[in-house]
Tab-separated table of C-alpha atoms in Angstrom:
chain	number	residue	atom	x	y	z
A	24	MET	CA	7.037	10.901	-5.621
A	25	SER	CA	3.356	11.591	-6.228
A	26	GLU	CA	0.756	9.482	-4.445
A	27	ALA	CA	-0.443	8.110	-7.791
A	28	CYS	CA	3.064	6.887	-8.640
A	29	LEU	CA	3.353	5.390	-5.173
A	30	LEU	CA	0.144	3.412	-5.695
A	31	VAL	CA	1.093	2.277	-9.194
A	32	ARG	CA	4.495	1.101	-7.983
A	33	ALA	CA	2.984	-0.727	-4.991
A	34	LEU	CA	0.473	-2.513	-7.226
A	35	ALA	CA	3.056	-3.440	-9.857
A	36	HIS	CA	5.898	-4.251	-7.449
A	37	PRO	CA	4.483	-4.924	-3.965
A	38	GLU	CA	7.952	-5.541	-2.540
A	39	SER	CA	8.670	-1.825	-3.092
A	40	THR	CA	6.530	-1.105	-0.027
A	41	ARG	CA	9.298	-2.466	2.218
A	42	ALA	CA	10.992	0.936	1.995
A	43	LEU	CA	7.937	2.886	3.191
A	44	ASP	CA	7.923	4.738	6.484
A	45	ALA	CA	4.768	5.737	8.388
A	46	VAL	CA	4.211	8.788	6.174
A	47	GLY	CA	4.582	6.676	3.038
A	48	TRP	CA	2.118	4.068	4.293
A	49	THR	CA	-0.381	6.795	5.178
A	50	ALA	CA	-0.117	8.264	1.683
A	51	LEU	CA	-0.401	4.858	0.022
A	52	ILE	CA	-3.469	3.825	2.034
A	53	ALA	CA	-5.125	7.210	1.458
A	54	ILE	CA	-4.718	7.116	-2.324
A	55	ALA	CA	-5.739	3.444	-2.522
A	56	ARG	CA	-8.937	4.256	-0.630
A	57	ALA	CA	-9.604	7.373	-2.702
A	58	GLU	CA	-9.259	5.392	-5.920
A	59	GLN	CA	-11.266	2.459	-4.513
A	60	LEU	CA	-8.265	0.174	-4.944
A	61	MET	CA	-7.730	-0.828	-1.318
A	62	GLY	CA	-8.898	-4.391	-2.011
A	63	SER	CA	-6.550	-4.673	-4.972
A	64	LEU	CA	-3.687	-3.307	-2.919
A	65	ALA	CA	-4.435	-5.725	-0.071
A	66	HIS	CA	-4.448	-8.609	-2.543
A	67	ARG	CA	-1.084	-7.575	-4.003
A	68	LEU	CA	0.433	-7.152	-0.513
A	69	ASP	CA	-0.784	-10.560	0.652
A	70	GLY	CA	2.112	-12.622	1.967
A	71	LEU	CA	4.425	-9.675	2.593
A	72	GLU	CA	5.500	-8.646	6.061
A	73	LEU	CA	3.524	-5.481	6.838
A	74	PRO	CA	3.371	-3.098	9.778
A	75	PRO	CA	0.665	-4.321	12.195
A	76	LYS	CA	-1.755	-1.452	11.509
A	77	VAL	CA	-1.419	-1.901	7.744
A	78	ALA	CA	-1.928	-5.648	8.077
A	79	GLY	CA	-5.137	-4.933	9.985
A	80	LEU	CA	-6.409	-2.700	7.191
A	81	CYS	CA	-5.588	-5.349	4.607
A	82	ALA	CA	-7.294	-8.194	6.486
């Protein structure tokens, strides 16, 4: 899956991020930052259980 598709899916269906491993999270965070959508992603992920490092980036 391309990084763009990963970001679109995470924004549209935040629960899809539950299946991500460390490599997937790294790709998702990188593309969200590159597209200046990290704030939007953090907002969509709010309330979900996230890995500690990801939660720190979304705070």
